[in-house]
Amino acid sequence: MCQHVPPCPGAADSDHDAARVVATHPEQGWSLLCNGVVTFDDTGELLPDGRAVAPHPPEIRQRSAVLA
């Protein structure tokens, strides 16, 4: 589905949210990614195979401090 170079992550990949937005409807609260995933403002998702992903808190990654 994705025509980007390099290609965006597929819908089955763990980082599928990193795909580019191809259509957005902020007034309705959803966006379509180029891998077929529909993301919602509440962080829920609808996958191309029809499965729903419940809203979830965003993943926060921390950098470890480098001591000199």
Coordinates of C-alpha atoms in Angstrom, one line a residue:
M1 CA 0.0 0.0 0.0
C2 CA 2.8 2.5 0.9
Q3 CA 4.6 4.1 -2.0
H4 CA 7.1 6.0 0.2
V5 CA 10.9 5.5 0.0
P6 CA 11.9 4.1 2.3
P7 CA 8.6 2.4 2.9
C8 CA 6.6 3.1 6.0
P9 CA 6.1 0.4 8.6
G10 CA 3.4 -2.1 7.8
A11 CA 0.1 -2.4 9.7
A12 CA 1.4 -5.6 11.5
D13 CA 4.7 -3.9 12.6
S14 CA 5.1 -2.8 16.2
D15 CA 5.8 0.8 15.0
H16 CA 2.9 1.0 12.6
D17 CA 2.0 4.4 14.0
A18 CA 5.1 5.9 12.4
A19 CA 3.5 5.6 8.9
R20 CA 2.6 8.8 7.1
V21 CA -0.9 10.3 7.2
V22 CA -2.6 10.2 3.8
A23 CA -6.0 11.6 5.0
T24 CA -7.1 13.4 8.1
H25 CA -10.4 14.5 9.5
P26 CA -9.7 16.4 12.7
E27 CA -13.3 17.5 13.0
Q28 CA -14.2 13.8 13.2
G29 CA -11.1 12.8 15.3
W30 CA -9.4 10.3 12.9
S31 CA -6.6 9.9 10.4
L32 CA -5.8 7.3 7.8
L33 CA -2.1 6.2 7.6
C34 CA -0.6 4.9 4.3
N35 CA -0.4 1.4 5.8
G36 CA -4.2 1.2 6.1
V37 CA -4.3 1.9 9.9
V38 CA -7.0 4.4 11.1
T39 CA -5.8 6.3 14.2
F40 CA -8.2 8.1 16.5
D41 CA -7.6 11.2 18.7
D42 CA -8.1 9.1 21.8
T43 CA -5.1 6.8 20.6
G44 CA -7.4 4.0 19.6
E45 CA -6.8 2.3 16.3
L46 CA -8.6 0.3 13.6
L47 CA -6.3 -2.1 11.8
P48 CA -6.9 -3.0 8.1
D49 CA -7.9 -6.5 9.0
G50 CA -10.8 -5.1 11.1
R51 CA -9.2 -5.6 14.5
A52 CA -9.6 -2.7 17.0
V53 CA -6.8 -1.5 19.3
A54 CA -8.1 0.1 22.5
P55 CA -6.9 3.6 23.4
H56 CA -3.6 3.4 25.2
P57 CA -1.3 5.9 26.8
P58 CA 1.5 7.1 24.5
E59 CA 4.8 5.3 24.9
I60 CA 7.4 7.5 26.5
R61 CA 11.0 6.7 26.1
Q62 CA 13.6 8.1 28.4
R63 CA 17.2 8.7 27.5
S64 CA 19.8 7.6 30.0
A65 CA 22.1 10.3 31.2
V66 CA 25.6 10.1 30.0
L67 CA 28.1 11.0 32.7
A68 CA 31.4 12.5 31.5

